[in-house]
Coordinates of C-alpha atoms in Angstrom, one line a residue:
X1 CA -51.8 32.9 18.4
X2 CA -48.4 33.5 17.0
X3 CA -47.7 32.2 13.5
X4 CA -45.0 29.3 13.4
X5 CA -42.2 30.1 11.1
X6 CA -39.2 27.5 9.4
X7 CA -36.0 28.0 9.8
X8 CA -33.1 27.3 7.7
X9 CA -29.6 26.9 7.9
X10 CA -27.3 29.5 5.6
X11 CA -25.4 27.7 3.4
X12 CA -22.4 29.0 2.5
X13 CA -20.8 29.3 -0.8
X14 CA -18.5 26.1 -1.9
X15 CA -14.9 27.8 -3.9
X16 CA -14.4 26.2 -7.0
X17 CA -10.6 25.6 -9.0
X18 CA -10.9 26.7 -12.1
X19 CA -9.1 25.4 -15.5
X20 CA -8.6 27.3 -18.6
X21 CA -7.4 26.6 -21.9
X22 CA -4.4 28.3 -23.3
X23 CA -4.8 29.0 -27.3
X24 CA -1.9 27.4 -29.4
X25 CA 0.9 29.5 -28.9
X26 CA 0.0 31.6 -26.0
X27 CA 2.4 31.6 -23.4
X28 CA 1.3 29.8 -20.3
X29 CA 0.4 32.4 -16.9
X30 CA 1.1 30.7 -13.5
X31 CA -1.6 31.2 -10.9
X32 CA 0.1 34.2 -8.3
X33 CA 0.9 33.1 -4.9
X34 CA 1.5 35.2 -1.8
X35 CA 5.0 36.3 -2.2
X36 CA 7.4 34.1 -0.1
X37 CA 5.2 30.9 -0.9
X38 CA 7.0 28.3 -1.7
X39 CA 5.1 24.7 -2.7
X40 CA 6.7 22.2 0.0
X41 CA 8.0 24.5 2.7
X42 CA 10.0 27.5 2.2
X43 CA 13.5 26.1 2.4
X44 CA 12.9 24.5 -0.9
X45 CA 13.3 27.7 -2.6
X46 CA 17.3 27.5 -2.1
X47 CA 18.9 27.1 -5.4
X48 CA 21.7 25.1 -3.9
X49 CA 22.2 22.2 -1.6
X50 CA 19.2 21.7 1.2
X51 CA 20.3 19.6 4.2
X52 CA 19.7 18.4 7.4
X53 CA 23.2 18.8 8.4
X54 CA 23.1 16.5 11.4
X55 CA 22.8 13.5 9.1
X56 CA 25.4 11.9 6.4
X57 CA 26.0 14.5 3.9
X58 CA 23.6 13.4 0.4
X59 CA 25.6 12.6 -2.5
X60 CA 26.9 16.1 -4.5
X61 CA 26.4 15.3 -8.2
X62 CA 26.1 16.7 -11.3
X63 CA 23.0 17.0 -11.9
X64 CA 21.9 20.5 -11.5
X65 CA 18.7 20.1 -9.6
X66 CA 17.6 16.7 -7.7
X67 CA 14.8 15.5 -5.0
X68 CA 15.3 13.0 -2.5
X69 CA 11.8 12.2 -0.6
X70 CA 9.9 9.7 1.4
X71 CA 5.9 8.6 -0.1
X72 CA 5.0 7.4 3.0
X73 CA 5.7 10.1 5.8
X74 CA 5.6 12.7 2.2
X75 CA 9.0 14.4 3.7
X76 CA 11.9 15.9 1.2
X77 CA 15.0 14.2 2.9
X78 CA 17.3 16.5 0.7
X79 CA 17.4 18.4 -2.4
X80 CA 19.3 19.9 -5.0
X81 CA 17.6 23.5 -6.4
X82 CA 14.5 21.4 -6.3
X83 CA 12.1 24.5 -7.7
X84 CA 14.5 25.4 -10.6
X85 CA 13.3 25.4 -14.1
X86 CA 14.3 23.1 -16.4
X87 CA 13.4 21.6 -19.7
X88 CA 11.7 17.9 -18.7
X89 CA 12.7 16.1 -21.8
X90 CA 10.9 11.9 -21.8
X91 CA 10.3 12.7 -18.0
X92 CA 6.9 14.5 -18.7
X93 CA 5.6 11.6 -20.0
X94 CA 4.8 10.7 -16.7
X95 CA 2.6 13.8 -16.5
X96 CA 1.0 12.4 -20.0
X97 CA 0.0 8.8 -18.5
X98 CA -1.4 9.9 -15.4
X99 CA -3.5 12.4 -17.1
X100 CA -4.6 9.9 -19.2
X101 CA -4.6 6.7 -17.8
X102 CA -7.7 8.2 -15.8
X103 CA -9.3 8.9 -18.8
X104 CA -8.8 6.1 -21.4
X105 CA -10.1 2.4 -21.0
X106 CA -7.2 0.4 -21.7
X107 CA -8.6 -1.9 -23.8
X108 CA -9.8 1.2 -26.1
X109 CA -8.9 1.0 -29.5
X110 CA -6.9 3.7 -31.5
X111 CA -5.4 4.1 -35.1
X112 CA -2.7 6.2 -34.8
X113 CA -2.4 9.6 -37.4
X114 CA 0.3 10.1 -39.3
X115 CA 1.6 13.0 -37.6
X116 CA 1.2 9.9 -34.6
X117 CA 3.6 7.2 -36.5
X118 CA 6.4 10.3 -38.4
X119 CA 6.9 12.0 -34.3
X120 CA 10.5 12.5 -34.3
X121 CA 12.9 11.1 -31.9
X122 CA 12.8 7.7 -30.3
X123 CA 9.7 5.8 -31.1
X124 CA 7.8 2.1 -30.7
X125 CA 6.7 1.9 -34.2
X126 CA 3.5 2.9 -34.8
X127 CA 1.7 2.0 -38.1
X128 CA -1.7 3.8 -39.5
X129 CA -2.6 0.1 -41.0
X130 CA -3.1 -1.2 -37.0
X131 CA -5.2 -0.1 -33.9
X132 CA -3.9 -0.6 -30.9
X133 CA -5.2 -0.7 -27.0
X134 CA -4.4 2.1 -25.0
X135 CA -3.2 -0.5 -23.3
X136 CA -0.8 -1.3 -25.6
X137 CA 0.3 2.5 -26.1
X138 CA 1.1 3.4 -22.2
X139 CA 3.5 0.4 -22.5
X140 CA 5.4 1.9 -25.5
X141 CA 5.3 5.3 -23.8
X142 CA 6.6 4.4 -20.6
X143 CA 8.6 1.5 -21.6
X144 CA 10.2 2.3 -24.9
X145 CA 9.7 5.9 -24.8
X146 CA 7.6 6.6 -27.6
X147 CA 7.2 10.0 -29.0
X148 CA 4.7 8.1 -31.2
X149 CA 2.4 6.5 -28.7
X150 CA 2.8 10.0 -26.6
X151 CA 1.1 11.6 -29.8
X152 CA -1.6 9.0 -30.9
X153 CA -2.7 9.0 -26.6
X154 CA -3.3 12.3 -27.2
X155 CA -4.9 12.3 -30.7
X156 CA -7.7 9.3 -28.6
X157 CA -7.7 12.1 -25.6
X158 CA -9.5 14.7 -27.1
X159 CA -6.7 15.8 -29.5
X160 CA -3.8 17.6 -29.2
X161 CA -4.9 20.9 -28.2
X162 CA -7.6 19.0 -24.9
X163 CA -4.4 16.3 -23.9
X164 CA -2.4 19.2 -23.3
X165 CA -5.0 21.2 -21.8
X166 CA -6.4 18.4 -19.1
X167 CA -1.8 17.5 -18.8
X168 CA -1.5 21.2 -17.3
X169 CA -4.8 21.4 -15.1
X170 CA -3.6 17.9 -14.0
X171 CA 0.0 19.5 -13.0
X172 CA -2.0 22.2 -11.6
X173 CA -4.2 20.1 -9.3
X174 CA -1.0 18.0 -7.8
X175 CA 0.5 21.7 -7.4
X176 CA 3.4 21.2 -9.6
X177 CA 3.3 24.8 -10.1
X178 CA 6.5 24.6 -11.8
X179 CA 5.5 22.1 -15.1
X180 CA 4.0 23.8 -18.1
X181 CA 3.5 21.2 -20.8
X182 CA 3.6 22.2 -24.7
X183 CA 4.1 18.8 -25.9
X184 CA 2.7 15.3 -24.5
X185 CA 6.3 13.5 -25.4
X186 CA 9.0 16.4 -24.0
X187 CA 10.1 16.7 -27.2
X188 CA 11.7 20.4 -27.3
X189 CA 13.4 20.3 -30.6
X190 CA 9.8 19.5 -32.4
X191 CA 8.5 22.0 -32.4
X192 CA 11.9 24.3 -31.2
X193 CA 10.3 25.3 -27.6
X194 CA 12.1 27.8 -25.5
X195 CA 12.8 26.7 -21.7
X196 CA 10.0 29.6 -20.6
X197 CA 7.8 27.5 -22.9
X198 CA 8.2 23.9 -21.7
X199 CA 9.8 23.2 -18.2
X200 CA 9.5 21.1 -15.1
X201 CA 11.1 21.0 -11.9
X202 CA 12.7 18.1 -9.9
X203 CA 9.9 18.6 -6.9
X204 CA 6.9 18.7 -9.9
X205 CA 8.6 15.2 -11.1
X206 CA 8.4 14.1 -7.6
X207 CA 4.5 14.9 -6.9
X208 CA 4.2 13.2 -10.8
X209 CA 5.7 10.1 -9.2
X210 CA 3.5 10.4 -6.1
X211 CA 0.7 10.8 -7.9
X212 CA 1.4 8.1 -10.5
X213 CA 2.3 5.5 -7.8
X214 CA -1.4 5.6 -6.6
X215 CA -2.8 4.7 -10.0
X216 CA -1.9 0.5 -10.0
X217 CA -1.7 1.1 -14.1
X218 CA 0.9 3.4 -14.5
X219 CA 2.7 1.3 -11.3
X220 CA 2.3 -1.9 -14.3
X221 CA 3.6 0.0 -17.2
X222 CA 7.0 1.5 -15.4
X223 CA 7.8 -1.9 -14.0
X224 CA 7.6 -4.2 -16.9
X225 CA 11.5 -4.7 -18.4
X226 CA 9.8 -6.6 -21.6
X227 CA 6.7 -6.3 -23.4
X228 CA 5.3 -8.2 -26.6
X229 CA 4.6 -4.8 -29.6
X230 CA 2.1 -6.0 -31.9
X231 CA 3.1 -5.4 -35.7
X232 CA 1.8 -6.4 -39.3
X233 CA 3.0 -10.1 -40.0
X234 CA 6.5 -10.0 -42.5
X235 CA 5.8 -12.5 -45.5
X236 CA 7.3 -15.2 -43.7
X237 CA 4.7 -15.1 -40.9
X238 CA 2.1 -14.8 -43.2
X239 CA 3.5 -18.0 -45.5
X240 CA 3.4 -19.8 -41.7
X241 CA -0.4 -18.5 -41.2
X242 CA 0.3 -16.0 -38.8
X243 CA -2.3 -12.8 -38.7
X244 CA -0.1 -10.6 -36.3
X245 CA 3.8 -10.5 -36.2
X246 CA 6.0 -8.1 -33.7
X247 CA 8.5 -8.2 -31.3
X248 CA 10.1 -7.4 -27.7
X249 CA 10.5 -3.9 -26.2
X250 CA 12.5 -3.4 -23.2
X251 CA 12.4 -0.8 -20.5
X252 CA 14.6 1.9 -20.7
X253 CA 15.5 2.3 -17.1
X254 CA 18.5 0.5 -16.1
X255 CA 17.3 0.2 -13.0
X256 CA 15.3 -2.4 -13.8
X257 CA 17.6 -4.4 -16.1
X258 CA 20.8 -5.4 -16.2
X259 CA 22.5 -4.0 -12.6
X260 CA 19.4 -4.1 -10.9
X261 CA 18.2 -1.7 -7.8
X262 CA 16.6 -4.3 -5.1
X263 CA 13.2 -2.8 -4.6
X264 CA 12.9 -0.6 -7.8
X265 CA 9.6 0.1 -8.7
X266 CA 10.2 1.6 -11.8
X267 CA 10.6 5.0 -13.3
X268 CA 11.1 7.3 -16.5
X269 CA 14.0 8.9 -18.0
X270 CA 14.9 11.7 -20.6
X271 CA 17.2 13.3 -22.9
X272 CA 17.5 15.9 -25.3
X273 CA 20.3 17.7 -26.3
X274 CA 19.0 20.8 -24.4
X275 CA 17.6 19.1 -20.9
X276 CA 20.6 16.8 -21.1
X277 CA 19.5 13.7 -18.8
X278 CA 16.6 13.5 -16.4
X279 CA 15.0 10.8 -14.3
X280 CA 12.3 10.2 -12.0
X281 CA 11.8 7.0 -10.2
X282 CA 11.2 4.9 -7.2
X283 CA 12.3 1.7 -5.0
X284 CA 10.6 0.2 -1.7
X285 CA 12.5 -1.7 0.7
X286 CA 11.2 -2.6 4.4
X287 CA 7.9 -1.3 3.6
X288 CA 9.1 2.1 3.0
X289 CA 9.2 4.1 -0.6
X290 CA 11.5 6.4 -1.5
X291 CA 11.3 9.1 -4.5
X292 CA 14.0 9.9 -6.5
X293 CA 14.5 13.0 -9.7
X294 CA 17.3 14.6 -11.3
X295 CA 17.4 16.9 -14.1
X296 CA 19.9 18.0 -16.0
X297 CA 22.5 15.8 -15.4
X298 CA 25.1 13.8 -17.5
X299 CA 24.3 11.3 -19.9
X300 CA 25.1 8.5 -17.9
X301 CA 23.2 9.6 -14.7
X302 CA 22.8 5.7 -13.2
X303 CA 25.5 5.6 -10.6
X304 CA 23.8 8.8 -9.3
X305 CA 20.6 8.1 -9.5
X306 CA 21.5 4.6 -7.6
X307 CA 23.4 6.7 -5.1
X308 CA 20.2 9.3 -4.6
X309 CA 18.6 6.4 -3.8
X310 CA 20.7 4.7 -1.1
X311 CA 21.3 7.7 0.8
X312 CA 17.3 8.0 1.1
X313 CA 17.4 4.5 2.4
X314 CA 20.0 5.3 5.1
X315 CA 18.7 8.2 6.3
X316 CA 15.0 7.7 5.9
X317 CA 14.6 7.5 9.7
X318 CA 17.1 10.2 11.0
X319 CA 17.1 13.2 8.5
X320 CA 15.0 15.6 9.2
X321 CA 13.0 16.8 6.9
X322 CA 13.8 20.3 4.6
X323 CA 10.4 20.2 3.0
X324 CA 7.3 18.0 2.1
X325 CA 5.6 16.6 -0.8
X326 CA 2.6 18.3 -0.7
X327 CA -0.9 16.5 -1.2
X328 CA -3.4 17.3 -4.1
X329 CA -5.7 19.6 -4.0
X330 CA -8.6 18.5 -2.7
X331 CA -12.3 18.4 -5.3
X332 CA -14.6 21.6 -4.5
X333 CA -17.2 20.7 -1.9
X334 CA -20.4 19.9 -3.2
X335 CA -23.0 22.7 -2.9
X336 CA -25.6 22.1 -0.3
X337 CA -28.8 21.8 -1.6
X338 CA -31.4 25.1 0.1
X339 CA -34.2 24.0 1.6
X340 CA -37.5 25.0 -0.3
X341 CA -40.6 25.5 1.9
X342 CA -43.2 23.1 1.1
X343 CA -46.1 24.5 -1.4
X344 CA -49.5 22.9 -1.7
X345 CA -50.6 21.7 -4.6
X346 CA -53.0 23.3 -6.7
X347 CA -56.3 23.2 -5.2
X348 CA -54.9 21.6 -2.2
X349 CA -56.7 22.9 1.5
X350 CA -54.6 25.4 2.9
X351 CA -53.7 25.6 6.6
X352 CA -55.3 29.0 7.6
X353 CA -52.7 31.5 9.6
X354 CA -55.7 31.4 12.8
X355 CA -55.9 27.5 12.7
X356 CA -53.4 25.5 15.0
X357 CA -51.4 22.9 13.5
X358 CA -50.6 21.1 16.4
X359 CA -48.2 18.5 14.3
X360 CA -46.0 21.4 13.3
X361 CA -45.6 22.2 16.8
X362 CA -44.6 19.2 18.2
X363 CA -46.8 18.6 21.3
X364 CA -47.2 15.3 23.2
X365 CA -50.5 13.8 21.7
X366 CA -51.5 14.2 25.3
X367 CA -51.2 17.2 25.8
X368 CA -52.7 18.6 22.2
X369 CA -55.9 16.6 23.1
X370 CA -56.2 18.2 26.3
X371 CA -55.6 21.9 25.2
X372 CA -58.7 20.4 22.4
X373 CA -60.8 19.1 25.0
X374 CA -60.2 22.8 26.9
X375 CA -60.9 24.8 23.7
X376 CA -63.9 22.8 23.1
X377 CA -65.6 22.8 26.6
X378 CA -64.6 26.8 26.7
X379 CA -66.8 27.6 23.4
X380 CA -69.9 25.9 25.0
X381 CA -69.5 28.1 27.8
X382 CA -69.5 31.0 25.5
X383 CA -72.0 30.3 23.9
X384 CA -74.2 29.6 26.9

């Protein structure tokens, strides 16, 4: 009789992205790509204007680099040196909060450091006397820019050194291959980074967008225009009873406020004296999206930014497209377990190699009790 054998199936083996933490200081060392890659389709690696030419011409301004793009259908609609490098500014707080939206309960509490409440540049107004909700701190960051509430979200991260670690894998895994992050604010002045040191691109604030439009958080926190900061109560307050004092913080983004986009979502601008003005945002009208950035552009980069927006409107349906928005990168497959043969226990009985185990086979019942019956009847003969 022939011994039965298992088979199994070859699994093969699952490829895994891997992350690694750069050691203050060190400069950061993009991942290679096959030469003539470009993230997005290869006409997005022209440093000037990128057209469909059949369409309305896109607004020329003066901002050096700029995306116009579609969520929906993910197509670039037209673009301005959309892979050139350039210093971020308040934009890559965007990067910061969906990093850590993710990863912080909003309803966490955190006492800022002093390093938190004495970050330079603009700031909510932090105090080391109060905790506040994380909540509370992706409102001050997106909202009223906070260089403060970018710090202390890092400091309840992990610290300074994990935030910015988990902020570049994060860039890495939406395949804005173009942002390296040194701070969690932008700031480039505090400490003095160099451009090769700290940079972004108008695509990367795109996919940032993309990515932070699917998160319904970060959606809240760029489309408030007002927001209640909790603060120690002044003496009068506390003469009145009051336990908590503060006041109103507005949004930043004059899209919102003031001459208002129809449709604006919401979005996040920068500006340092070396990235000059930046901007990412986006507006939905007729149940389409469309994604705006600009970097370094004028101060007073609204009227563009409004006009970035309308031609994507208008040409939405008839442009075609010069590149894509490209889609995450999808989580390693989970290994397949191997099958294991089954082993008796200790003691157990033991099938031996000559006995037939008819269940392993998989004969009719039928048919095993006849080929029994046969077996049986054929050993009497025998013996006879």
């Amino acid at each position: 009789m022939r011994k039965v054998v298992s088979l199994f199936a070859l699994c093969g083996t699952a490829g895994y992205l891997c992350v690694f933490s750069l050691p203050a200081g060190a400069a950061p060392t993009a991942v290679p790509s096959a030469a003539g890659d470009t993230v997005g389709g290869s006409r997005l690696a022209s440093h000037g204007y990128i057209r469909d030419k059949s369409v309305a011409e896109p607004p020329h301004i003066e901002a050096s680099s700029y995306v116009i793009a579609d969520l929906e259908t993910g197509r670039v609609l037209a673009a301005k040196d959309p892979h050139g490098h350039y210093r971020p500014a308040s934009t890559l707080k965007t990067l910061t909060a969906i990093t850590l939206i993710p990863r912080l309960d909003p309803k966490k509490k955190i006492r800022p450091s002093e390093a938190a409440v004495n970050a330079s540049g603009s700031a909510v107004g932090l105090d080391t006397k109060l905790s506040y909700t994380a909540d509370q701190l992706f409102h001050g960051l997106l909202m009223q820019s906070g260089n403060d509430a970018a710090v202390a979200l890092a400091e309840a991260g992990g610290g300074m050194k994990t935030t910015l670690a988990a902020m570049n894998a994060e860039a890495k895994r939406i395949r804005a291959n173009d942002t390296v992050a040194r701070t969690p604010n932008g700031l480039d002045d505090d400490p003095p980074l160099t451009l090769a040191e700290q940079h972004s691109s108008a695509y990367d604030l795109a996919l940032i967008m993309k990515q932070g439009l699917t998160l319904p958080d970060f959606v809240k926190y760029v489309r408030a225009t007002t927001y209640h900061w909790p603060a120690l109560p002044t003496k009068k307050e506390r003469e009145k009873g009051q336990k908590t004092g503060g006041w109103e913080i507005g949004t930043h983004d004059h899209l919102l406020v003031g001459n208002h986009y129809a449709g604006m979502i919401g979005g996040k601008n920068g500006w340092t004296s070396h990235a000059l003005g930046s901007f990412v945002g986006a507006a939905r009208r007729n149940g389409h999206t469309i994604i705006i950035s600009l970097m370094h552009a004028q101060s007073d980069f609204w009227p563009d930014a409004r006009a970035l927006l309308n031609w994507g409107f208008a040409e939405r349906d008839k442009a075609e497209p010069v590149g894509t928005l490209v889609d995450p990168i999808p989580p390693p497959a989970k290994p397949t377990p191997k099958a294991v043969a089954h082993r008796p226990a200790a003691g157990g009985r033991t099938t031996s190699s000559r006995e037939l185990a008819w269940w392993k086979i998989g004969l009719p019942a039928g048919a095993a009790v006849a080929i029994i019956a046969g077996l049986t009847v054929g050993l009497r003969r025998r013996r006879r």
